[in-house]
Coordinates of C-alpha atoms (C1' of nucleotides) in Angstrom, one line a residue:
Chain V
M1 CA -1.1 -5.4 34.7
N2 CA 0.3 -6.6 38.1
D3 CA 0.3 -10.2 36.9
S4 CA 3.7 -11.5 36.2
P5 CA 4.2 -12.5 32.6
H6 CA 4.1 -16.1 33.7
T7 CA 0.9 -16.2 35.7
A8 CA -0.8 -14.2 33.0
F9 CA -1.3 -17.2 30.9
S10 CA -0.6 -20.2 33.2
S11 CA -4.2 -20.4 34.4
S12 CA -5.5 -21.2 31.0
L13 CA -2.9 -23.8 30.2
P14 CA -3.0 -27.5 31.0
P15 CA -0.9 -28.6 33.9
P16 CA 2.7 -29.3 32.9
P17 CA 4.7 -31.3 32.1
A18 CA 3.3 -32.0 28.7
T19 CA 5.0 -32.4 25.4
V20 CA 4.9 -29.3 23.1
L21 CA 6.1 -28.8 19.6
V22 CA 7.1 -25.1 19.3
A23 CA 7.5 -23.3 16.0
M24 CA 10.7 -21.3 16.1
S25 CA 11.3 -18.6 13.5
G26 CA 14.5 -17.3 15.0
G27 CA 12.8 -14.0 15.9
I28 CA 12.1 -12.6 19.4
D29 CA 8.4 -13.7 19.7
S30 CA 8.8 -17.4 19.1
T31 CA 12.0 -17.5 21.2
V32 CA 10.4 -15.8 24.2
A33 CA 7.4 -18.2 23.8
A34 CA 9.8 -21.1 24.1
M35 CA 11.5 -19.6 27.1
L36 CA 8.2 -19.2 28.9
L37 CA 7.1 -22.7 28.1
L38 CA 10.4 -24.0 29.4
E39 CA 10.0 -22.1 32.7
Q40 CA 6.5 -23.7 33.0
G41 CA 8.1 -27.1 32.8
Y42 CA 6.9 -28.2 29.4
D43 CA 8.9 -30.7 27.5
L44 CA 9.8 -28.9 24.3
T45 CA 10.8 -29.8 20.8
G46 CA 11.5 -27.0 18.3
V47 CA 10.8 -26.9 14.6
T48 CA 11.8 -24.4 12.0
Y49 CA 10.5 -24.4 8.5
R50 CA 12.5 -23.9 5.4
V51 CA 9.8 -22.5 3.2
F52 CA 11.6 -20.6 0.5
D53 CA 15.1 -20.7 -0.9
N54 CA 16.1 -17.1 -0.7
I55 CA 19.7 -17.9 -1.5
S56 CA 18.8 -19.2 -4.9
R57 CA 17.1 -15.9 -5.6
G58 CA 20.2 -14.0 -4.8
C59 CA 18.9 -12.4 -1.7
M60 CA 20.8 -12.6 1.5
E61 CA 19.4 -9.6 3.2
K62 CA 19.8 -9.9 7.0
E63 CA 16.9 -10.1 9.3
K64 CA 14.4 -9.7 6.6
G65 CA 11.3 -11.8 6.8
C66 CA 10.5 -14.6 9.2
C67 CA 11.6 -17.3 6.7
S68 CA 15.0 -16.3 5.5
V69 CA 17.8 -18.8 5.6
D70 CA 19.5 -16.4 8.0
S71 CA 16.8 -16.7 10.6
L72 CA 16.8 -20.4 10.1
F73 CA 20.3 -20.6 11.5
E74 CA 19.4 -18.1 14.2
A75 CA 16.6 -20.3 15.3
K76 CA 18.8 -23.4 15.5
R77 CA 21.3 -21.5 17.5
M78 CA 18.7 -20.2 19.9
V79 CA 17.3 -23.7 20.5
E80 CA 20.7 -25.1 21.2
E81 CA 21.2 -22.4 23.8
L82 CA 17.9 -23.1 25.4
G83 CA 18.7 -26.8 25.4
F84 CA 16.0 -28.8 23.6
A85 CA 15.7 -30.7 20.4
H86 CA 15.3 -28.9 17.2
H87 CA 14.3 -30.0 13.7
I88 CA 14.4 -28.2 10.4
L89 CA 11.6 -29.1 8.1
D90 CA 12.1 -28.5 4.4
I91 CA 8.7 -27.7 3.0
R92 CA 9.7 -25.6 0.1
Q93 CA 7.8 -27.8 -2.4
E94 CA 4.6 -27.8 -0.4
F95 CA 4.9 -24.0 0.2
K96 CA 5.3 -23.4 -3.5
N97 CA 2.4 -25.7 -4.4
S98 CA 0.0 -24.1 -2.0
V99 CA 0.8 -20.6 -0.8
I100 CA 2.9 -19.3 -3.7
S101 CA 0.8 -20.8 -6.5
N102 CA -2.4 -19.5 -4.8
F103 CA -0.7 -16.1 -4.5
I104 CA 0.1 -16.0 -8.2
D105 CA -3.3 -17.4 -9.3
E106 CA -5.2 -14.8 -7.3
Y107 CA -3.4 -11.9 -8.8
L108 CA -3.9 -13.3 -12.3
H109 CA -7.7 -13.3 -11.6
G110 CA -7.7 -9.6 -10.5
R111 CA -7.9 -10.4 -6.8
T112 CA -5.5 -9.5 -4.0
P113 CA -4.4 -12.5 -1.9
N114 CA -3.3 -12.6 1.7
P115 CA -0.6 -15.3 1.6
C116 CA 0.0 -15.2 5.4
V117 CA -3.5 -16.5 6.1
L118 CA -3.0 -19.5 3.9
C119 CA 0.4 -20.1 5.2
N120 CA -0.7 -20.2 8.8
S121 CA -3.5 -22.6 8.0
Y122 CA -1.9 -24.9 5.4
I123 CA 1.8 -24.7 6.3
K124 CA 2.3 -23.6 9.9
W125 CA -0.6 -25.4 11.6
G126 CA -1.1 -28.0 8.9
K127 CA 2.5 -29.2 9.1
L128 CA 2.8 -28.5 12.9
V129 CA -0.1 -30.9 13.7
E130 CA 1.3 -33.5 11.3
M131 CA 4.7 -33.3 12.9
A132 CA 3.4 -33.2 16.4
D133 CA 1.6 -36.5 15.7
T134 CA 4.8 -38.0 14.3
L135 CA 6.9 -36.9 17.3
G136 CA 4.2 -37.7 19.8
C137 CA 3.7 -34.1 21.0
R138 CA 0.4 -33.3 22.7
Y139 CA 0.5 -29.6 22.0
I140 CA 1.8 -27.1 19.5
A141 CA 2.9 -23.6 20.3
T142 CA 3.8 -20.4 18.4
G143 CA 4.7 -16.8 19.3
H144 CA 1.6 -15.2 18.0
Y145 CA -0.2 -12.5 19.9
A146 CA -3.5 -14.3 20.3
R147 CA -5.4 -16.2 22.9
I148 CA -7.7 -19.2 22.8
G149 CA -11.1 -19.3 24.3
R150 CA -13.5 -22.2 24.9
Q151 CA -17.3 -22.2 25.0
D152 CA -19.9 -24.9 24.5
G153 CA -17.3 -27.4 23.3
R154 CA -15.9 -25.1 20.7
Y155 CA -12.5 -23.5 20.6
F156 CA -12.1 -20.0 19.3
L157 CA -9.4 -17.3 19.0
K158 CA -9.4 -14.3 21.2
K159 CA -7.4 -11.1 20.4
G160 CA -4.0 -10.8 22.1
V161 CA -4.0 -8.6 25.1
D162 CA -1.7 -6.2 23.2
E163 CA -4.3 -5.0 20.7
S164 CA -1.7 -3.2 18.7
K165 CA 0.0 -6.5 18.0
D166 CA -3.1 -8.7 17.7
Q167 CA -2.6 -11.3 15.0
T168 CA -5.9 -13.0 15.0
Y169 CA -6.7 -11.4 11.6
F170 CA -4.1 -13.8 10.1
L171 CA -5.3 -16.9 12.0
W172 CA -9.0 -17.0 11.2
M173 CA -8.6 -20.2 9.1
L174 CA -7.4 -22.4 11.9
T175 CA -9.6 -25.4 12.5
Q176 CA -11.1 -26.7 15.8
E177 CA -8.5 -29.4 15.7
N178 CA -5.7 -26.8 15.3
L179 CA -7.0 -24.7 18.1
S180 CA -7.6 -27.6 20.5
R181 CA -3.9 -28.3 20.5
T182 CA -2.5 -24.8 20.3
L183 CA -0.7 -22.8 23.1
F184 CA -0.1 -19.1 22.7
P185 CA 2.3 -18.2 25.5
L186 CA 2.4 -14.5 24.4
G187 CA -1.3 -14.0 24.2
G188 CA -1.4 -12.3 27.6
L189 CA 1.7 -10.1 27.0
T190 CA 2.5 -6.9 25.3
K191 CA 5.3 -6.5 22.9
P192 CA 7.3 -4.3 25.4
E193 CA 6.9 -7.1 28.0
V194 CA 8.2 -9.7 25.6
R195 CA 11.2 -7.5 24.8
K196 CA 11.9 -7.2 28.5
I197 CA 11.7 -10.9 29.0
A198 CA 14.2 -11.4 26.3
F199 CA 16.4 -8.7 27.8
D200 CA 16.1 -10.1 31.3
H201 CA 17.2 -13.6 30.0
G202 CA 20.4 -12.0 28.7
Y203 CA 19.3 -11.8 25.1
E204 CA 19.9 -8.1 24.6
K205 CA 20.4 -8.3 20.8
L206 CA 17.3 -10.4 20.4
S207 CA 15.3 -8.0 22.5
K208 CA 16.0 -5.2 20.1
K209 CA 15.4 -7.2 16.9
T210 CA 13.1 -5.5 14.4
E211 CA 9.7 -6.8 13.5
S212 CA 9.5 -9.1 10.5
Q213 CA 7.7 -7.6 7.7
E214 CA 6.8 -7.8 4.0
I215 CA 5.9 -11.0 2.2
C216 CA 8.5 -13.5 3.4
F217 CA 9.0 -15.2 0.0
I218 CA 9.6 -11.8 -1.7
P219 CA 12.5 -10.4 0.2
D220 CA 13.0 -7.3 -1.9
N221 CA 9.3 -6.6 -1.5
D222 CA 8.6 -6.2 -5.2
Y223 CA 5.6 -8.5 -5.7
R224 CA 5.1 -7.2 -9.2
A225 CA 8.6 -8.3 -10.2
F226 CA 8.0 -11.6 -8.5
L227 CA 4.9 -12.2 -10.5
A228 CA 6.7 -11.4 -13.7
A229 CA 9.4 -13.8 -12.9
Q230 CA 7.4 -16.7 -11.4
A231 CA 4.0 -16.6 -13.1
K232 CA 3.7 -18.8 -16.2
D233 CA 2.9 -16.9 -19.4
F234 CA 2.8 -13.6 -17.4
E235 CA 3.1 -11.6 -20.5
E236 CA -0.1 -13.1 -21.7
W237 CA -1.9 -11.8 -18.6
C238 CA -0.1 -8.6 -18.0
R239 CA -0.8 -6.4 -21.0
P240 CA -1.4 -2.6 -21.1
G241 CA -5.1 -1.7 -20.9
C242 CA -7.5 1.1 -20.1
F243 CA -7.8 3.1 -16.9
L244 CA -11.5 3.9 -16.7
N245 CA -13.4 6.4 -14.6
T246 CA -16.5 5.3 -12.7
A247 CA -18.6 6.4 -15.7
G248 CA -16.7 3.9 -17.9
E249 CA -14.8 6.5 -19.9
K250 CA -11.1 5.9 -20.7
I251 CA -8.9 8.3 -18.7
G252 CA -5.5 6.6 -19.3
E253 CA -3.5 3.5 -19.8
H254 CA -2.5 1.0 -17.2
Q255 CA 0.5 -1.5 -17.2
G256 CA -1.5 -4.7 -16.8
F257 CA -4.2 -5.4 -14.2
P258 CA -2.1 -7.7 -12.0
N259 CA 0.0 -4.7 -11.0
Y260 CA -2.9 -3.1 -9.2
T261 CA -5.0 -3.6 -6.1
I262 CA -8.1 -2.1 -4.8
G263 CA -7.5 1.2 -2.9
Q264 CA -4.1 1.7 -4.5
R265 CA -3.2 5.3 -5.0
K266 CA 0.6 5.3 -5.7
G267 CA 2.0 4.3 -9.0
L268 CA -1.0 5.1 -11.1
G269 CA 0.9 7.9 -12.9
I270 CA -2.3 9.8 -13.6
A271 CA -2.8 13.4 -12.5
L272 CA -6.4 14.6 -12.2
G273 CA -5.9 17.3 -9.5
V274 CA -7.5 15.1 -6.9
P275 CA -6.1 11.8 -5.5
M276 CA -7.4 8.8 -7.5
Y277 CA -7.6 5.3 -6.2
V278 CA -8.2 1.9 -7.9
V279 CA -11.8 1.1 -7.2
A280 CA -12.3 -2.0 -9.4
I281 CA -10.2 -4.5 -11.4
N282 CA -11.7 -6.4 -14.3
A283 CA -9.4 -9.1 -15.3
R284 CA -11.6 -10.3 -18.2
E285 CA -11.7 -6.9 -19.9
N286 CA -8.2 -6.0 -18.7
T287 CA -9.6 -2.7 -17.3
V288 CA -8.8 -0.9 -14.1
T289 CA -11.4 1.6 -12.8
L290 CA -10.2 4.6 -10.9
G291 CA -12.3 6.8 -8.6
T292 CA -12.1 9.3 -5.8
K293 CA -11.8 8.5 -2.2
E294 CA -15.6 8.8 -2.0
E295 CA -16.0 6.3 -4.8
L296 CA -13.9 3.9 -3.0
K297 CA -16.4 3.3 -0.3
G298 CA -18.7 0.4 -0.2
K299 CA -21.4 -1.0 2.1
M300 CA -21.6 -4.7 1.4
C301 CA -19.7 -7.8 0.2
Y302 CA -19.8 -11.6 0.4
A303 CA -17.5 -13.8 2.4
E304 CA -16.7 -17.3 1.1
Q305 CA -14.6 -20.2 2.3
I306 CA -16.1 -19.5 5.7
N307 CA -14.5 -20.9 8.8
L308 CA -16.5 -20.5 12.0
M309 CA -15.0 -20.5 15.4
K310 CA -17.0 -19.3 18.3
Y311 CA -20.4 -20.6 17.2
A312 CA -21.3 -23.6 15.1
S313 CA -23.6 -21.4 13.0
I314 CA -24.4 -17.8 12.4
P315 CA -28.0 -16.6 13.1
E316 CA -29.6 -14.4 10.4
G317 CA -28.7 -10.8 10.9
M318 CA -26.1 -11.4 13.6
T319 CA -24.3 -8.2 14.6
V320 CA -20.5 -8.3 14.6
T321 CA -17.5 -6.1 14.1
A322 CA -15.7 -6.9 10.9
K323 CA -12.2 -6.3 9.9
I324 CA -11.5 -6.2 6.2
R325 CA -7.7 -5.8 6.3
Y326 CA -5.0 -5.9 8.9
R327 CA -4.5 -2.8 10.9
N328 CA -7.9 -1.4 9.9
E329 CA -10.5 -0.4 12.4
E330 CA -13.3 -2.9 12.8
A331 CA -16.6 -1.8 11.4
T332 CA -20.0 -2.9 12.7
A333 CA -21.6 -5.3 10.3
F334 CA -24.6 -7.6 10.0
L335 CA -24.2 -11.2 8.8
F336 CA -26.7 -13.0 6.5
P337 CA -25.7 -16.6 5.9
E338 CA -26.4 -17.9 2.4
A339 CA -25.5 -21.2 0.7
G340 CA -21.8 -21.6 1.1
R341 CA -21.2 -18.0 2.0
I342 CA -22.2 -15.1 4.1
R343 CA -23.6 -11.8 2.9
V344 CA -22.0 -8.9 4.9
V345 CA -23.8 -5.6 5.2
F346 CA -21.8 -2.8 6.9
E347 CA -23.6 -0.4 9.2
R348 CA -21.7 2.5 7.6
E349 CA -19.7 2.6 4.4
V350 CA -16.1 1.3 4.6
N351 CA -13.1 2.0 2.4
S352 CA -11.8 -0.2 -0.3
I353 CA -13.4 -3.6 0.1
T354 CA -10.9 -5.8 -1.6
P355 CA -11.7 -9.2 -3.2
G356 CA -9.2 -11.8 -2.2
Q357 CA -8.5 -10.2 1.2
S358 CA -9.7 -11.8 4.4
I359 CA -12.7 -10.6 6.4
V360 CA -12.7 -11.5 10.1
F361 CA -15.8 -11.2 12.3
Y362 CA -15.4 -10.4 16.0
E363 CA -17.6 -10.2 19.0
G364 CA -15.5 -8.1 21.4
D365 CA -12.2 -9.9 21.7
D366 CA -13.6 -13.2 20.4
V367 CA -13.2 -14.3 16.8
V368 CA -16.6 -15.4 15.5
G369 CA -15.1 -16.6 12.2
G370 CA -13.8 -15.3 8.9
G371 CA -13.8 -15.7 5.1
I372 CA -12.4 -14.5 1.9
I373 CA -14.0 -11.4 0.4
I374 CA -15.8 -11.5 -3.0
L375 CA -18.0 -8.8 -4.4
E376 CA -19.8 -10.4 -7.3
L377 CA -21.4 -13.8 -7.4
Chain Z
rU1 C1' -4.8 33.3 -46.5
rG2 C1' -6.8 37.4 -42.9
rU3 C1' -8.1 38.7 -37.8
rC4 C1' -8.2 37.4 -32.7
rC5 C1' -6.9 34.4 -28.3
rC6 C1' -3.4 31.3 -25.6
rA7 C1' 1.7 29.5 -24.0
rU8 C1' 4.0 28.8 -16.0
rU9 C1' 7.5 21.9 -13.1
rG10 C1' 5.4 15.4 -15.8
rU11 C1' -0.3 17.2 -15.7
rG12 C1' -4.0 21.0 -14.3
rU13 C1' -3.8 25.8 -12.5
rA14 C1' -2.4 30.7 -9.2
rA15 C1' 0.6 35.0 -9.2
rU16 C1' -1.2 42.0 -13.7
rG17 C1' 5.5 45.4 -12.7
rG18 C1' 8.3 43.6 -6.7
rC19 C1' 10.5 36.5 -2.9
rA20 C1' 6.9 32.1 -9.0
rG21 C1' 2.6 29.3 -5.1
rC22 C1' -1.2 25.2 -4.9
rA23 C1' -3.3 20.4 -6.2
rC24 C1' -2.3 15.9 -8.6
rA25 C1' 1.7 12.8 -10.5
rG26 C1' 7.0 11.4 -9.3
rC27 C1' 10.9 10.3 -5.6
rA28 C1' 12.5 9.3 -0.4
rG29 C1' 11.5 8.1 4.6
rA30 C1' 8.1 6.6 8.7
rU31 C1' 4.3 2.9 9.8
rU32 C1' 3.2 -2.7 8.7
rU33 C1' 3.9 -10.6 9.7
rU34 C1' -0.2 -9.6 2.9
rG35 C1' -1.3 -6.1 -1.0
rG36 C1' -3.0 -1.3 -0.3
rU37 C1' -4.0 3.0 2.8
rU38 C1' -2.1 7.0 5.9
rC39 C1' 1.8 10.4 7.7
rU40 C1' 6.3 13.2 6.9
rG41 C1' 10.0 15.1 3.7
rU42 C1' 11.5 16.3 -1.3
rU43 C1' 12.7 17.0 -6.8
rA44 C1' 11.1 19.8 -10.7
rG45 C1' 8.6 25.4 -14.2
rU46 C1' 7.7 31.0 -16.6
rC47 C1' 8.0 28.4 -25.2
rU48 C1' 12.0 31.2 -28.0
rA49 C1' 15.0 35.8 -29.6
rG50 C1' 15.3 40.8 -28.6
rG51 C1' 13.5 45.5 -26.2
rU52 C1' 11.3 48.9 -22.1
rU53 C1' 12.3 49.2 -16.6
rC54 C1' 16.0 49.9 -10.6
rG55 C1' 13.1 45.4 -11.3
rA56 C1' 9.3 41.4 -16.3
rA57 C1' 5.7 35.2 -15.9
rU58 C1' 3.3 40.0 -16.2
rC59 C1' 4.5 45.7 -20.8
rC60 C1' 6.4 46.1 -26.4
rU61 C1' 8.3 43.6 -31.2
rG62 C1' 9.7 39.2 -34.0
rG63 C1' 9.7 33.9 -34.1
rU64 C1' 7.7 28.9 -32.9
rG65 C1' 3.6 25.9 -31.3
rG66 C1' -1.7 25.3 -30.2
rG67 C1' -6.9 27.1 -30.5
rA68 C1' -11.1 30.2 -32.3
rC69 C1' -13.5 33.1 -35.9
rA70 C1' -13.3 34.7 -41.1
rA71 C1' -12.8 32.5 -46.1

RNA sequence: UGUCCCAUUGUGUAAUGGCAGCACAGCAGAUUUUGGUUCUGUUAGUCUAGGUUCGAAUCCUGGUGGGACAA
């Protein structure tokens, strides 16, 4: 705690000066990250993505989402003040073809996607590395609250020191190549410390900026309306169907399975005297099964699209703590590698295991790896 | 057609002559770089027309609607 913000991370960084491509969102985190790198003597170039055209969707809400056109100008202005080169990279087409199309496709298959995970891997780091190579930058940097560890020739993520802001859950898909070139200047800092740095540098307004939130390409936060507007033949997919109980009996009518997600309680419009939650979605049958909080619990799942970090392979029965959604407590789990996937058995039952969401495995602060949850083979 | 029973917020239920309450649903806010969860706040009701009473969801009479038994 007595470490100054600067020495807190300098020991793990390569000796400056080195060239760094820093992703600037216009928010406080990436801006402070850039400030810290500058003070360390790095040679910076900034880049801001234009991922989605919010203006064309009639939404000009201020300071909403990391990717609004508004924050784009904010980022450019910041970089000008800090005094290094800045590029705007228009990747709307790639973003639409990867992140958004996957988002829609997952919902139409009855799963619940996590677009941030894909975006980090495909867009943020994918494009960052590409651009760093083009510009001849050795490193890339972002304002995430995460750290990087190294062991036996492998790179892995470590949780940010500020556990309440830890963002490793969204970064499990990063490759060894990604990690080997990444700097996280904020990994050793807490959010209040970051705000103070911004304040001390004279950026009072920035220091009080609210957190970005919601899905960045859905500014009004209504993903159901977004699906209806963007998904091809949505009416074909989204038809009223049966709410079932866990015994398979009809207990009501739903508004189309893509409108629901596992664990959902609000918006069911069904009153049974006790809270009911979505416990299963069957896209093929167009049924949505409801159950009590107790019936929401589960003890195992599979993880696919595995990305390993700390170790090259997972020993049979390895004990880890697993996180099945952001801001959830980790749960002790045992891993059993199978062909192309991992079977995950939880020590105790956990709530609402949701197909499509990420599961991330930890060993203390270290990220062992992660995958996408599926329940049935 | 005869007899009996029932009717309270969107739903299910408490209150037996004395401030209509609870759960679920709904709505709003807080939290949150995904969806959801969670927390806090909140809207809304005595089927209808009369009568008894200081006072009626509650007792009496008619009506309406639903159910059961009888045929």
